Each structure stands twice: as C-alpha cells, then as structure tokens.
Amino acid sequence: MKSALAVALVAVLPAAAIAEPHPFNVNDLVMMDRVSDPSLSPDGRQIAFSVRETDYDANKGRNSIWLAPAGGGAPKRLTDANLGAAGARWSADGSSLYFLAPKDGVGQVWQIDAKGGVPRQITWMPLDVNNFRLSPDGKRLLVSMDVFTDCETLACTTQRLDARKADKATGTVYDKIFVRHWDTWADGRRSQLFIADLGGDGRAQGEPRLLTKGIDGDVPSKPFGDESEYAFSPDGSMVYYNVRIAGTTEPWSTNFDIYAVPADGSAGSLNLTADNPAWDGYPLPSHDGKTLYWLAMTRPGFEADRFGIWAMDLATGAKREIAPNWDRSASALKLSADGKTLYTTSDDKGEHPLFAVDIASGKVSRVVDGGSVAGFDIGPKGVVAARNDLRRPTDLYAADLRGKGLKQVTRFNAERLKNIRFGEPTFFTFQGAKGESVQGYVVKPVGYRAGKKYPVAFIIHGGPQGAMTNDFHYRWNPQTYAGQGFAVVTINFHGSTGYGQKFTDAISGDWGGAPLEDLKLGWASALENFRFLDRDRACALGASYGGFMAFWIAGVWNEPWKCIVAHDGVFDARMMSYSTEELWFDEWEHNGKTQYEDPAAYEKFNPVNHVKDWHVPLLVVHGDKDFRIPSEQGIAAFTAAQRRGIPSKFLHFPDENHWVLKPHNSVLWHDTVNDWLKQWTAVEETAVGRKK
C-alpha cells in the first residue's frame, strides 16, 4: 500500500516549483517543460516546435505549438495548451502550419497561419488521424488511420467498433498473434495510409482514398511508428512507405520492406527491397526524385542490428551502401538542400550526436555533440537541434550546416534551472570483459564535499541494446538520485550501443556473462578511482534488461548490495518466452531458438533458478499494461522474495506499461524507490532536498 509519506508528498506537489536553491528532485523532473520536434520553415528563418507542459491536477501533459526565430529572439506560442496540438509541419510556402489535435476526442489535422490567429480544422475523419504528411504542392494530405482492412469505407470501421461497444458479450476470439502489443490488445485493425484532396479552402474533400489496399501490415509500424516511415516523391506522384507483411509470423519477424505506390491509387504497391529478408525502413527520396535513401539491417530476426544507410537508383534498381565503414547505427535521415549530404543521429561513446554523411564519399562528421540530440531539422543554410545533457533539459540550438556557430535558441526552463543544483558527471573507461575497453560514468551527489563518503545508486540500463548516455531522461535520470544525496554509478556494458556493432552483438546469448563481468569490473574501477563512493552503502537498480540483471545479481552477485530495485524485469526466462509479444527479440537473444527447441539456452541465465541464494532486500516494480515483460514476472519475483522471508515490497501500477508516464505515478515511483534506497543505506533525511 502507499505510505502516508508518499501520499502527503503527492498532495503538495501541484504547488509552484520551489523558489529557493535546492537539489534536483522529482518535483522538478515532472514539472519541466519538454521541448521537442523542431521543424524549420522553408526559408530556414523560423522554427516550429512542440512544448509539453505538465498539468499536475489533471495528471497529464498538455502539448502546444510554438515558433522561434532561428537567429534568436523570444519564442511565441501559436496554440493554446488546452487544444493539445502536436506535430507541426510547414506548408510549402511557409505561410502556415499543419498539426494534429483532437476534436471531440478524435484526432484531426488542423491548420494555423504562421503569423498567428485561430486554428482551423481541415479534416473531419470519423477515426483518429495517427500521423500525416502534406504533399509537396500542398494540394493533398497523406494520413494514417486504424481500420479494418476488409472494410471499403471508414464508416464501416466505425460501425463495427460501435457494434462491439453495444454488444454485452465482451470476449474476443483470436486466430493468430499478436493478441496484444506493447500496451494494447489487438482489435483486428491495421494502420493504413489514405490520401485526401484539399479543396480551394484548404479543407479535406470527400472520402479519402486507401493507398495501402491489400497490405496486411501497419503503416507506420506499431507501437512507435510515425511519418518518418512514409514519404511523398518530390513531384507528389508516388508514395514510399515501409511495412512488415508477415501474416502469422509477425511476432517473430523483423522483415520490413519498402514499397512504392502511385499517389493517385492507380496501381498497387511495389516491393522495392524484397531481396533483403531483414529490416528496410525510413524511406527518403532525393530532391530530383531519382534516388531513394533508406536504412537497412542485414540479419533477419534481430531488432538491434546496425542500421546502414543505403541508396537506390529508382530507374535501374541498383543499390549501394553509402557509409559502409561507419560502425554506428543510423536513425531516420534528412537531406541537405543541395542534395549532397544526409543527416542522422546515433549513439556514440556515451553521447547521441547529430552527424553529417557525405553521399558521394561516405565521409561522416559530427555536427552537434556534447550531449544528446533528441530531434533535428535541416534548412537551406543551417540546422536546428533539440539538444539536452545530464544537467540540462532539452532546448533548441541552431548552427550552420557544419555545426559551426552553435547557439542556444530557446531557454524554456531557465527560471526553474536557476535554483536547481545538479551533480557533476564524469565519464570513465576501464578494461572490461574480454580485455576490451568499457565506458561508464559517475555523478557526484549534489552538495558534494571532498573527503566525505556517499551512498551509491548503481544503475543498470535496459535494452539491453541501449546505453546510459549524456542525456536528460524523464524516467531514469541520474540527477534525481544525486539530488537525494546519492552518488550514481552506471556502466555501458557489452551489449550497449554507440561502441560498434560487435560490442552491441556481444550480449546476445550471454545476458548474464560478459555484461555481468563488466558490471563487476566497472564497480571495482569506480571504487578505485572515485574515493567518495561508499562501497558499504550501495544499492543496485534497473529496468527491463536492467530489471533482469537486478534479479540475476540477487542470486549470483549480491555481496556488494544493501538493496536491489527491479522494475519490469525478466524473472523467469522460460515463461517470458511464451508470454512476451515480440518473439523475435526473445528468440534472437537465445541464439535464434525457441524455448522448446533449446531449453538449455533459456535456463543458462535464468534468475528463477537462483532464488535459493537471494538474501538482499528487494523492491519490485511492475505495470499491468506491460505486455513486453508481463506483470506476472514481477509478481512472481515478489512472491519468491516473500516466500524466502527477504525484506521486500511490490509497487504495482494498473495503468502503466513498460514505462511509468503519468506525473503522479512518476512521483510515487521516485518517492518509493528513493525511500527504499535510503532505508537500506541509512541516508540522512537532511540530504533529501525535496519539498516538505
């Protein structure tokens, strides 16, 4: 049950941010304005972007569209936060912006004059518009909506949904998986692309035309796909999109392909990448329409393979990789105005910079670094980047096309940041497993004093193909622990991204091997080099793969830890293989075999087999809507700890998925975790630095 302290703290949090200087805390975290999704005007002079403000009383975020001069100057709000606008995109002439916002609970496309004014709705779809693109000439709108693919009209889908709601029987019969994905149960609908004509008044006319007819897949992909997975040709005559058509094998297939379809719907879709049985995605046509750029993996069934950058001559079908020697995995691409350079982001040695890739030579150079680039856009003469780091939330920065003259454009949390104290981060390297160099970082506690020892939060990242980077995170932010008086240690063990694909590959089939060795060696190196770390007052905590590792070390490396926190972690690898939704992930991580084909692979690093050796106090956290690692995993681990008589608690969220997203739940999560760490490391209450 919730403690009285946690309830009291939640009750006071809606008050204004603490005015006096104080260590960073969860109140600061949840109330930060979140800047994202920059989009440069066609002339490069203005930046449209989204800002998410927290409505703590309503327990949610509210999004609005803003404009800022790229050359500097005060930003201005274009839409009221109550409208819930997001995803602003410029008209071809730069005179207006299009965006998504709900109308009577249904997502629609809206338009607003770039100079300001009253937004006007331009679509009246009976179903949510999930995302959209405007045609290059501004006369058509490409939208994605969830429909029953055997329906000829949108009304057919709405009528079927209404009939289900009216039916007193609530059961659903499935004849294939996915039956559920991420945090949503399947209802038989697919995300499909439709194209609508815009009339002289700029509003959508009539019933939109289905462009992806006969495609048994989601465009864009679920659960996180967006408009970067489809694009118009420069003349607007063709649409390119990626999709996975896998039938009954969808949960264990990563075979996405790129298709081309005439924008007028005069012909069906043509598969352009059928020769590659792995992932092809994120199509981007050249400005002259002769070349298609995209990202491709080479190994079927592996979601964390390296995304290489490829180019196709659309006339001949000839393909080539543009930067084959760049050992990083690219993200969605953008093209310079002169058509000679591609821009992308990627993890790189603890950071997530913006890179420029010369198309002719394949030469790769950093453009914006020194933290993490969470979004970007390219203009005729410059770039804009949404950038953050371990001590700064995201703001917009502008530079020339080479990254020169980088300057900050927005300062959305400046007043809050004036009175917040952060811990100082330091990256370090050591010789890890296999004698290879491994990187980690340490964050000093706020108010650090030389000569004093501090308790430690030892954070283990998830993924597992991920990394703890120089970024400002809204869930696992090291500064929330530094603000509580803890030092933070984290290690980017074998399997982490940003250190080359071989390093990333090393974790597959070896979850409890080399990564655990790296954690041990990294902990020893940190203790040796950062003498303020108190080895006798340390707790280990992690989520997802980090949650697995928390359960794993509870049985096989529990000596250093006073307590353990496991959030949405794998407790029983055997049951995980039958209850998770994206089977390709679990099977690849076990040498490409199912549990019934190779039971030993699933038992090799199975935490459930080491419960007899557990003795460290354990806090388990799990969300009921987590279908990636179902909540029974967390319940079983808590049951095991209780049955063993180990001090333990279970924090259960009925309304959260693999992540904790709602503001009040985030506060409860942080307070519960921090109280647990303090309980077992005897941190003095005076070091808390949070609102009384």
XYZ file of C-alpha atoms in Angstrom:
692
model
C 0.000 0.000 0.000
C 1.022 3.645 -0.419
C 2.834 5.006 2.611
C 1.419 8.049 4.394
C 4.599 9.935 3.494
C 4.178 9.212 -0.229
C 0.532 10.312 -0.174
C 1.435 13.521 1.644
C 4.168 14.338 -0.826
C 1.877 13.758 -3.795
C -0.683 16.057 -2.218
C 1.682 19.046 -2.116
C 3.368 18.599 -5.472
C 1.000 20.693 -7.638
C 2.317 23.813 -5.911
C 4.723 26.055 -7.786
C 8.301 24.947 -8.137
C 10.475 25.514 -5.079
C 11.889 29.034 -5.306
C 14.943 28.711 -3.068
C 18.082 26.907 -4.278
C 17.668 23.168 -3.849
C 18.923 19.830 -5.177
C 17.140 18.460 -8.236
C 14.140 16.332 -7.275
C 11.129 14.567 -8.753
C 9.014 17.721 -8.432
C 11.448 19.470 -10.770
C 11.520 16.472 -13.094
C 7.788 16.142 -13.671
C 7.172 19.894 -13.972
C 9.831 20.622 -16.597
C 8.572 21.970 -19.931
C 9.544 19.445 -22.597
C 10.696 20.895 -25.914
C 10.634 18.589 -28.951
C 10.053 18.073 -32.656
C 11.748 21.111 -34.272
C 10.715 21.925 -37.856
C 12.398 24.664 -39.886
C 10.385 26.903 -42.202
C 11.216 26.529 -45.918
C 13.359 29.688 -45.808
C 15.124 28.499 -42.641
C 14.222 31.580 -40.635
C 11.629 30.176 -38.237
C 11.438 27.056 -36.097
C 8.121 25.446 -35.245
C 8.280 23.052 -32.301
C 6.219 21.353 -29.605
C 6.204 22.095 -25.895
C 4.683 19.704 -23.365
C 3.601 21.367 -20.132
C 2.547 19.309 -17.134
C -0.976 19.752 -15.843
C -0.397 18.130 -12.490
C -4.002 18.414 -11.326
C -5.191 16.634 -14.473
C -2.308 14.143 -14.187
C -1.181 14.568 -17.788
C 0.837 16.649 -20.200
C -0.600 19.327 -22.485
C 1.024 19.996 -25.839
C 1.164 23.217 -27.798
C 2.867 24.566 -30.920
C 5.427 27.359 -30.631
C 7.511 29.423 -33.032
C 11.014 30.798 -32.514
C 13.290 32.810 -34.825
C 16.190 30.604 -35.899
C 18.529 33.552 -35.497
C 17.476 34.162 -31.917
C 14.667 36.030 -30.233
C 11.703 35.402 -27.995
C 9.575 32.362 -28.908
C 5.825 32.750 -29.199
C 3.004 30.333 -28.556
C 0.794 29.570 -31.562
C -1.767 27.237 -29.988
C -3.364 27.049 -26.580
C -2.220 24.116 -24.450
C -5.840 23.019 -23.967
C -6.078 22.238 -27.696
C -3.441 19.518 -27.389
C -1.626 20.363 -30.625
C 1.489 18.477 -31.724
C 3.477 17.506 -34.805
C 3.588 20.871 -36.584
C 4.648 20.803 -40.257
C 5.117 23.739 -42.608
C 3.216 24.446 -45.788
C 5.427 24.568 -48.894
C 5.351 28.359 -48.999
C 5.950 28.758 -45.256
C 2.778 30.758 -44.726
C 1.045 28.277 -42.444
C 1.485 25.223 -40.256
C -0.412 21.946 -40.124
C -0.655 19.907 -36.944
C -2.599 17.207 -35.096
C -5.082 17.888 -32.315
C -8.246 16.178 -31.063
C -11.747 17.391 -31.878
C -14.464 15.856 -29.719
C -11.997 13.165 -28.737
C -10.984 12.232 -32.306
C -7.555 13.203 -33.667
C -7.749 15.538 -36.674
C -5.466 17.675 -38.836
C -5.573 21.435 -38.251
C -4.027 24.488 -39.888
C -2.899 27.825 -38.490
C -1.385 30.929 -40.040
C 2.313 31.195 -39.228
C 1.702 34.769 -38.076
C -0.816 33.533 -35.532
C -4.567 33.518 -35.324
C -7.318 30.986 -34.740
C -6.511 27.372 -35.713
C -8.965 25.791 -38.133
C -9.815 22.146 -38.501
C -9.209 20.766 -42.014
C -10.181 17.101 -41.615
C -13.376 15.543 -40.247
C -12.406 11.876 -40.214
C -14.609 9.521 -38.186
C -11.419 7.839 -36.930
C -8.266 9.176 -35.294
C -5.632 10.520 -37.654
C -2.475 8.997 -36.174
C 0.038 10.997 -38.244
C 0.199 12.759 -41.606
C 2.253 14.292 -44.404
C 1.380 17.173 -46.695
C 2.064 16.709 -50.416
C 4.865 18.883 -51.879
C 2.348 21.042 -53.769
C 0.101 21.376 -50.725
C -2.947 20.007 -52.530
C -3.203 16.593 -50.874
C -2.893 15.140 -47.418
C -1.498 11.688 -46.625
C -2.836 10.317 -43.337
C -2.584 7.094 -41.355
C -5.660 5.675 -39.608
C -6.509 2.369 -37.947
C -9.143 0.495 -39.974
C -10.491 -2.974 -40.585
C -8.815 -3.873 -43.862
C -11.883 -5.699 -45.194
C -13.946 -2.511 -44.885
C -14.477 -0.470 -48.034
C -15.301 2.732 -46.156
C -14.287 4.480 -42.945
C -17.914 4.333 -41.858
C -17.738 0.535 -41.987
C -14.919 0.580 -39.421
C -16.762 2.972 -37.101
C -19.977 0.963 -37.351
C -18.143 -2.240 -36.462
C -16.486 -0.569 -33.469
C -19.837 0.811 -32.317
C -21.421 -2.627 -32.628
C -18.704 -4.113 -30.438
C -19.285 -1.485 -27.767
C -23.007 -2.222 -27.792
C -22.530 -5.983 -27.553
C -22.997 -7.227 -23.981
C -20.551 -10.067 -24.621
C -17.005 -8.847 -24.038
C -14.962 -11.788 -25.265
C -12.699 -11.686 -28.308
C -11.645 -14.697 -30.378
C -8.131 -14.592 -31.865
C -6.744 -16.899 -34.529
C -3.185 -15.505 -34.629
C -0.736 -13.482 -32.582
C -0.165 -10.597 -31.788
C -3.136 -10.748 -29.445
C -1.598 -7.757 -27.663
C 1.363 -5.495 -28.381
C 3.270 -3.136 -26.052
C 0.260 -1.923 -24.021
C -2.719 -2.502 -26.327
C -4.888 -5.517 -27.064
C -5.391 -6.229 -30.769
C -8.841 -5.437 -32.136
C -8.283 -6.531 -35.742
C -7.483 -3.097 -37.173
C -4.383 -2.084 -39.116
C -2.796 1.327 -39.550
C -3.221 2.155 -43.222
C -2.360 5.094 -45.487
C -5.126 7.213 -47.019
C -4.833 10.236 -49.286
C -7.264 13.123 -49.247
C -7.625 16.028 -51.663
C -7.552 19.527 -50.208
C -10.019 21.961 -51.743
C -9.581 25.608 -52.562
C -10.404 26.410 -48.958
C -7.610 24.078 -47.785
C -10.013 21.555 -46.273
C -10.117 17.837 -46.979
C -12.713 16.910 -49.567
C -14.841 13.755 -49.510
C -13.828 10.235 -48.543
C -10.042 9.718 -48.514
C -8.634 7.020 -50.839
C -6.917 3.963 -49.407
C -3.367 3.682 -50.798
C -2.255 0.551 -48.970
C -5.057 -1.719 -50.112
C -4.170 -5.398 -49.723
C -1.292 -4.648 -47.317
C -1.581 -6.886 -44.250
C 0.637 -4.755 -42.048
C 0.737 -1.478 -40.147
C 1.820 1.740 -41.867
C 3.544 3.159 -39.959
C 4.643 0.333 -37.686
C 3.328 -0.175 -34.173
C 3.771 0.758 -31.411
C 6.143 3.689 -32.057
C 5.996 4.358 -35.816
C 5.492 7.845 -37.215
C 5.546 9.750 -40.511
C 9.289 9.133 -40.935
C 8.216 5.681 -42.202
C 6.498 7.082 -45.314
C 7.162 9.924 -47.768
C 5.983 11.609 -50.961
C 8.201 11.753 -54.033
C 9.271 15.375 -54.782
C 6.634 15.723 -57.516
C 3.954 14.148 -55.320
C 3.197 11.371 -57.796
C 4.479 8.483 -55.657
C 4.377 7.467 -52.037
C 7.095 5.350 -50.420
C 6.460 3.507 -47.167
C 7.857 0.690 -45.068
C 5.801 -2.181 -43.711
C 6.160 -5.684 -42.317
C 3.886 -8.194 -44.072
C 4.391 -11.384 -42.116
C 0.979 -12.987 -41.652
C 1.013 -15.429 -38.761
C 4.800 -14.990 -38.331
C 4.583 -11.273 -37.480
C 5.629 -11.629 -33.807
C 8.920 -13.261 -34.778
C 9.680 -11.391 -38.000
C 11.726 -8.212 -38.488
C 11.370 -8.302 -42.265
C 10.239 -4.798 -43.108
C 10.293 -3.795 -46.780
C 9.918 -0.507 -48.620
C 7.052 -0.215 -51.078
C 6.176 2.332 -53.749
C 2.583 3.166 -54.687
C 1.162 5.820 -57.048
C -0.329 8.664 -55.017
C -3.468 8.619 -57.166
C -4.104 4.969 -56.297
C -3.995 3.937 -59.959
C -1.889 0.846 -59.204
C -0.978 -1.397 -56.309
C 2.127 -1.274 -54.166
C 5.511 -2.492 -55.466
C 8.109 -4.014 -53.111
C 11.478 -2.306 -53.724
C 13.568 -4.263 -51.186
C 12.326 -7.832 -51.486
C 15.909 -9.084 -51.809
C 16.688 -8.206 -48.163
C 14.957 -10.516 -45.626
C 15.843 -8.145 -42.758
C 14.666 -4.649 -41.829
C 14.374 -1.927 -44.521
C 12.795 1.332 -43.422
C 12.560 5.115 -43.246
C 12.443 5.956 -46.982
C 13.685 9.390 -48.099
C 13.616 10.389 -51.809
C 16.284 12.673 -53.254
C 15.225 16.167 -54.310
C 15.277 15.212 -58.003
C 13.268 12.049 -57.356
C 15.860 9.786 -58.981
C 17.294 8.214 -55.825
C 15.745 6.671 -52.735
C 17.681 6.690 -49.464
C 16.729 4.409 -46.613
C 18.039 2.461 -43.618
C 18.635 -1.276 -43.722
C 19.686 -4.079 -41.409
C 21.148 -7.312 -42.761
C 20.286 -10.011 -40.191
C 16.686 -11.279 -40.095
C 15.139 -11.551 -36.641
C 17.473 -9.018 -34.979
C 15.902 -5.709 -33.981
C 19.196 -4.189 -32.761
C 21.288 -4.882 -35.842
C 23.204 -1.961 -37.330
C 21.059 0.328 -39.483
C 23.232 1.113 -42.504
C 22.468 3.972 -44.919
C 21.571 2.830 -48.424
C 20.783 4.433 -51.776
C 18.774 3.047 -54.710
C 18.714 4.282 -58.295
C 14.958 4.230 -58.885
C 15.387 3.847 -62.648
C 17.719 0.831 -62.564
C 17.150 -0.592 -59.089
C 20.909 -0.504 -58.397
C 21.720 -0.253 -54.667
C 24.764 0.745 -52.659
C 25.611 1.375 -49.028
C 26.741 4.947 -48.533
C 28.989 4.710 -45.452
C 29.782 1.005 -45.049
C 32.773 1.636 -42.774
C 30.880 3.786 -40.276
C 30.298 1.365 -37.409
C 27.248 3.066 -35.950
C 23.522 2.528 -36.340
C 21.787 5.452 -38.050
C 18.343 6.870 -37.266
C 15.823 8.444 -39.668
C 17.501 10.594 -42.331
C 17.152 14.166 -43.564
C 18.687 15.635 -46.712
C 20.524 18.921 -47.219
C 19.065 21.483 -49.627
C 21.823 20.840 -52.174
C 21.184 17.096 -52.049
C 24.785 16.237 -51.227
C 24.591 15.431 -47.520
C 22.443 13.212 -45.327
C 21.947 13.998 -41.636
C 21.243 11.467 -38.904
C 21.753 10.806 -35.201
C 23.293 7.813 -33.452
C 24.646 6.732 -30.085
C 28.384 7.323 -29.968
C 30.550 6.676 -26.897
C 28.081 7.878 -24.310
C 26.559 10.662 -26.376
C 23.919 10.922 -29.104
C 25.227 13.479 -31.619
C 23.965 14.763 -34.949
C 26.085 13.533 -37.869
C 26.523 14.667 -41.463
C 27.166 11.957 -44.065
C 28.642 12.955 -47.418
C 26.700 10.967 -50.020
C 29.472 10.784 -52.607
C 32.369 9.753 -50.346
C 30.599 8.268 -47.316
C 32.610 10.516 -45.008
C 30.895 11.025 -41.651
C 31.414 14.055 -39.410
C 29.899 15.265 -36.157
C 27.728 18.352 -36.473
C 26.189 18.798 -32.998
C 27.529 16.909 -29.989
C 28.235 17.454 -26.307
C 25.094 15.668 -25.157
C 22.127 14.091 -26.906
C 20.240 15.335 -29.955
C 16.615 14.302 -29.462
C 15.344 15.772 -32.751
C 16.572 17.940 -35.596
C 15.762 19.565 -38.909
C 17.783 20.842 -41.849
C 17.272 24.177 -43.587
C 18.813 25.822 -46.646
C 21.767 27.163 -44.683
C 21.645 25.648 -41.232
C 20.454 23.031 -38.771
C 18.298 23.160 -35.674
C 18.728 20.544 -32.963
C 16.696 19.694 -29.878
C 19.622 19.054 -27.538
C 19.972 18.038 -23.882
C 22.572 16.621 -21.497
C 22.894 15.328 -17.951
C 22.441 18.788 -16.448
C 20.155 20.478 -18.980
C 16.695 19.533 -20.283
C 16.015 19.865 -23.990
C 16.202 23.235 -25.691
C 16.674 24.237 -29.323
C 20.084 25.085 -30.756
C 20.930 26.439 -34.205
C 24.142 26.176 -36.225
C 25.349 26.236 -39.810
C 25.328 23.032 -41.854
C 28.708 22.008 -40.444
C 27.698 22.689 -36.858
C 29.687 25.920 -36.633
C 28.384 28.842 -34.607
C 26.158 26.696 -32.408
C 23.907 28.901 -30.301
C 21.018 28.290 -27.957
C 17.665 29.447 -29.326
C 15.227 28.616 -26.514
C 15.508 28.613 -22.715
C 12.216 27.146 -21.608
C 13.164 26.075 -18.095
C 15.580 28.902 -17.344
C 13.742 30.160 -14.267
C 13.448 26.693 -12.789
C 17.070 25.867 -13.512
C 18.334 28.994 -11.736
C 17.568 27.459 -8.352
C 18.257 23.806 -9.081
C 21.527 22.181 -8.111
C 22.786 19.215 -10.129
C 25.505 16.661 -9.504
C 28.680 16.744 -11.571
C 29.011 13.843 -14.075
C 32.348 12.287 -15.027
C 32.815 9.643 -17.724
C 35.482 6.980 -17.230
C 36.782 3.907 -19.040
C 38.230 0.646 -17.761
C 39.291 -2.760 -19.026
C 36.159 -4.867 -19.018
C 35.213 -8.362 -20.146
C 37.354 -9.886 -22.911
C 40.035 -7.305 -22.127
C 38.071 -4.664 -24.050
C 37.579 -1.016 -23.150
C 34.246 -0.270 -21.469
C 32.799 3.112 -20.564
C 30.731 4.266 -17.631
C 30.080 7.418 -15.710
C 29.791 8.643 -12.137
C 27.603 11.501 -10.951
C 28.596 13.231 -7.742
C 25.836 13.906 -5.226
C 24.531 17.444 -5.013
C 26.450 19.299 -2.314
C 29.470 17.031 -2.715
C 32.295 17.707 -0.257
C 35.781 16.309 -0.700
C 36.743 13.712 1.851
C 33.197 12.545 2.549
C 31.827 9.129 1.612
C 28.461 8.900 -0.127
C 25.955 6.085 -0.656
C 25.637 4.821 -4.222
C 22.821 4.172 -6.679
C 24.275 1.649 -9.151
C 22.025 1.970 -12.223
C 21.847 -0.821 -14.827
C 20.398 0.253 -18.157
C 17.758 -1.562 -20.186
C 17.520 -2.517 -23.813
C 19.704 -4.465 -23.436
C 20.959 -2.898 -26.681
C 20.869 0.615 -25.258
C 23.100 2.890 -23.203
C 23.158 5.360 -20.346
C 24.207 8.455 -22.265
C 24.815 12.127 -21.637
C 21.118 12.980 -21.754
C 18.300 14.387 -19.638
C 15.958 11.463 -19.052
C 12.399 11.718 -17.747
C 12.322 8.258 -16.194
C 15.831 7.099 -15.292
C 17.516 10.412 -14.631
C 20.694 10.014 -12.525
C 20.250 13.532 -11.205
C 17.153 12.509 -9.227
C 19.425 10.273 -7.126
C 22.231 12.832 -6.949
C 19.657 15.279 -5.600
C 18.798 12.801 -2.838
C 22.420 12.651 -1.673
C 23.486 9.581 -3.641
C 26.438 9.203 -5.914
C 25.479 7.423 -9.142
C 27.494 4.800 -10.997
C 26.414 3.345 -14.330
C 28.231 1.104 -16.797
C 27.707 0.730 -20.553
C 28.461 -2.983 -20.558
C 28.918 -5.306 -23.536
C 25.670 -5.060 -25.477
C 25.459 -1.280 -25.210
C 25.025 0.881 -28.280
C 27.469 3.513 -29.513
C 30.639 1.428 -29.323
C 30.432 -0.506 -32.573
C 28.137 -3.302 -33.704
C 30.457 -6.087 -32.490
C 30.254 -4.648 -28.984
C 26.446 -4.441 -29.244
C 26.205 -8.000 -30.548
C 28.210 -9.376 -27.620
C 25.252 -9.575 -25.241
C 23.049 -11.844 -27.374
C 23.111 -15.329 -25.892
C 25.213 -14.047 -22.983
C 22.886 -11.953 -20.814
C 24.464 -12.971 -17.526
C 28.031 -13.420 -18.807
C 30.184 -10.603 -20.197
C 27.702 -7.875 -19.135
C 27.882 -9.080 -15.529
C 31.672 -9.192 -15.750
C 31.641 -5.592 -16.995
C 29.419 -4.537 -14.097
C 31.773 -6.178 -11.610
C 34.896 -4.677 -13.157
C 33.218 -1.303 -13.593
C 32.149 -1.247 -9.955
C 35.711 -2.099 -8.879
C 37.155 0.593 -11.160
C 34.721 3.206 -9.891
C 35.551 2.395 -6.270
C 39.252 2.689 -7.008
C 39.052 5.970 -8.904
C 36.243 7.784 -7.104
C 37.083 7.507 -3.426
C 33.911 9.284 -2.324
C 31.875 6.154 -3.224
C 30.903 4.199 -0.111
C 31.246 0.537 -1.015
C 29.330 -0.446 2.104
C 26.241 1.627 1.288
C 25.261 0.801 -2.285
C 22.071 -0.383 -3.963
C 21.663 -1.778 -7.484
C 18.650 -0.859 -9.593
C 17.473 -1.260 -13.169
C 14.504 -1.682 -15.513
C 13.709 -4.053 -18.381
C 17.033 -5.778 -19.074
C 18.279 -3.828 -16.073
C 15.433 -5.431 -14.123
C 16.550 -8.854 -15.347
C 20.089 -8.080 -14.217
C 18.778 -6.932 -10.831
C 17.124 -10.344 -10.373
C 20.220 -12.095 -11.745
C 22.685 -10.395 -9.398
C 20.303 -11.037 -6.494
C 21.309 -14.674 -6.898
C 24.838 -14.586 -8.321
C 26.459 -11.261 -7.251
C 24.672 -9.974 -4.214
C 27.671 -9.301 -1.964
C 28.115 -5.566 -2.625
C 24.471 -4.533 -2.339
C 22.428 -3.302 0.587
C 19.272 -3.362 -1.521
C 18.030 -4.059 -5.037
C 15.310 -2.444 -7.189
C 13.934 -4.355 -10.197
C 11.479 -2.555 -12.493
C 9.622 -4.588 -15.154
C 12.389 -7.166 -15.262
C 12.566 -10.742 -16.564
C 12.389 -13.130 -13.615
C 11.671 -16.424 -15.395
C 13.165 -16.694 -18.894
C 11.176 -19.839 -19.591
C 7.779 -18.220 -19.054
C 8.943 -14.973 -20.649
C 9.450 -16.822 -23.941
C 5.760 -17.774 -24.046
C 4.186 -14.604 -22.637
C 6.083 -11.748 -24.289
C 4.648 -10.286 -27.510
C 7.641 -9.521 -29.767
C 9.054 -13.012 -30.010
C 11.829 -12.011 -32.407
C 13.607 -10.232 -29.558
C 13.493 -13.063 -27.038
C 14.381 -15.720 -29.596
C 17.323 -13.774 -31.041
C 18.684 -13.236 -27.550
C 18.638 -17.020 -27.066
C 20.669 -17.912 -30.161
C 17.704 -17.717 -32.520
C 15.952 -20.682 -30.929
C 12.603 -21.099 -29.235
C 12.453 -22.422 -25.690
C 11.169 -25.801 -26.844
C 13.994 -26.079 -29.377
C 16.786 -25.186 -26.948
C 15.607 -25.262 -23.310
C 19.180 -25.073 -22.019
C 19.711 -21.666 -23.606
C 16.794 -20.267 -21.611
C 17.965 -21.822 -18.358
C 21.606 -20.696 -18.652
C 20.912 -17.210 -17.287
C 17.500 -17.699 -15.718
C 17.115 -15.749 -12.450
C 14.371 -18.057 -11.171
C 16.960 -20.832 -10.781
C 18.922 -18.841 -8.175
C 16.199 -17.744 -5.771
C 17.683 -20.024 -3.111
C 20.692 -17.673 -2.981
C 18.675 -14.457 -2.607
C 19.071 -12.527 0.642
C 19.286 -8.808 -0.277
C 16.193 -6.619 0.375
C 14.242 -6.324 -2.882
C 11.815 -3.732 -4.261
C 9.882 -4.960 -7.308
C 8.006 -2.542 -9.593
C 5.686 -3.571 -12.428
C 2.933 -2.162 -14.611
C -0.138 -4.173 -15.602
C -0.110 -2.784 -19.148
C 3.417 -4.013 -19.785
C 2.927 -6.691 -22.427
C 6.642 -6.755 -23.290
C 7.509 -8.216 -19.881
C 4.132 -9.154 -18.392
C 3.360 -8.251 -14.793
C 3.336 -11.882 -13.687
C 7.127 -11.709 -13.885
C 7.197 -9.027 -11.206
C 4.523 -10.700 -9.096
C 6.431 -13.986 -9.195
C 9.676 -12.306 -8.119
C 7.929 -10.577 -5.225
C 6.313 -13.877 -4.248
C 9.742 -15.531 -4.292
C 11.236 -12.858 -2.036
C 8.293 -13.023 0.364
C 8.421 -16.820 0.474
C 12.139 -16.646 1.259
C 11.470 -14.232 4.103
C 13.501 -11.466 2.444
C 12.516 -7.849 3.230
C 10.632 -6.856 0.075
C 7.986 -4.584 -1.403
C 5.933 -4.613 -4.600
C 4.924 -1.356 -6.315
C 2.138 -2.131 -8.765
C 0.754 0.254 -11.418
C -2.508 -0.938 -13.018
C -2.416 1.864 -15.610
C 1.244 1.939 -16.732
C 3.054 0.000 -19.445
C 6.776 -0.834 -19.643
C 7.358 2.768 -18.586
C 5.888 4.983 -15.856
C 4.484 8.007 -17.678
C 1.786 9.748 -15.648
C 3.029 12.623 -13.445
C 1.524 11.373 -10.171
C 2.759 7.850 -10.848
C 6.233 9.194 -11.589
C 6.273 10.977 -8.239
C 5.095 7.864 -6.414
C 7.690 5.763 -8.263
C 10.570 8.085 -7.349
C 9.471 8.512 -3.754
C 9.081 4.766 -3.272
C 12.439 3.959 -4.864
C 14.276 6.722 -3.010
C 12.738 5.755 0.316
C 13.832 2.171 -0.308
C 17.398 3.206 -1.096
C 17.562 5.456 1.953
C 16.120 2.794 4.217
C 18.893 0.356 3.412
C 21.801 2.783 3.052
C 20.910 4.998 6.025
C 20.919 8.272 4.096
C 20.101 11.153 6.422
C 16.782 12.836 5.801
C 18.553 16.221 5.667
C 20.066 15.176 2.330
C 16.703 14.732 0.677
C 16.272 18.253 -0.629
C 12.616 17.850 -1.542
C 9.532 19.789 -0.784
C 8.170 19.388 2.737
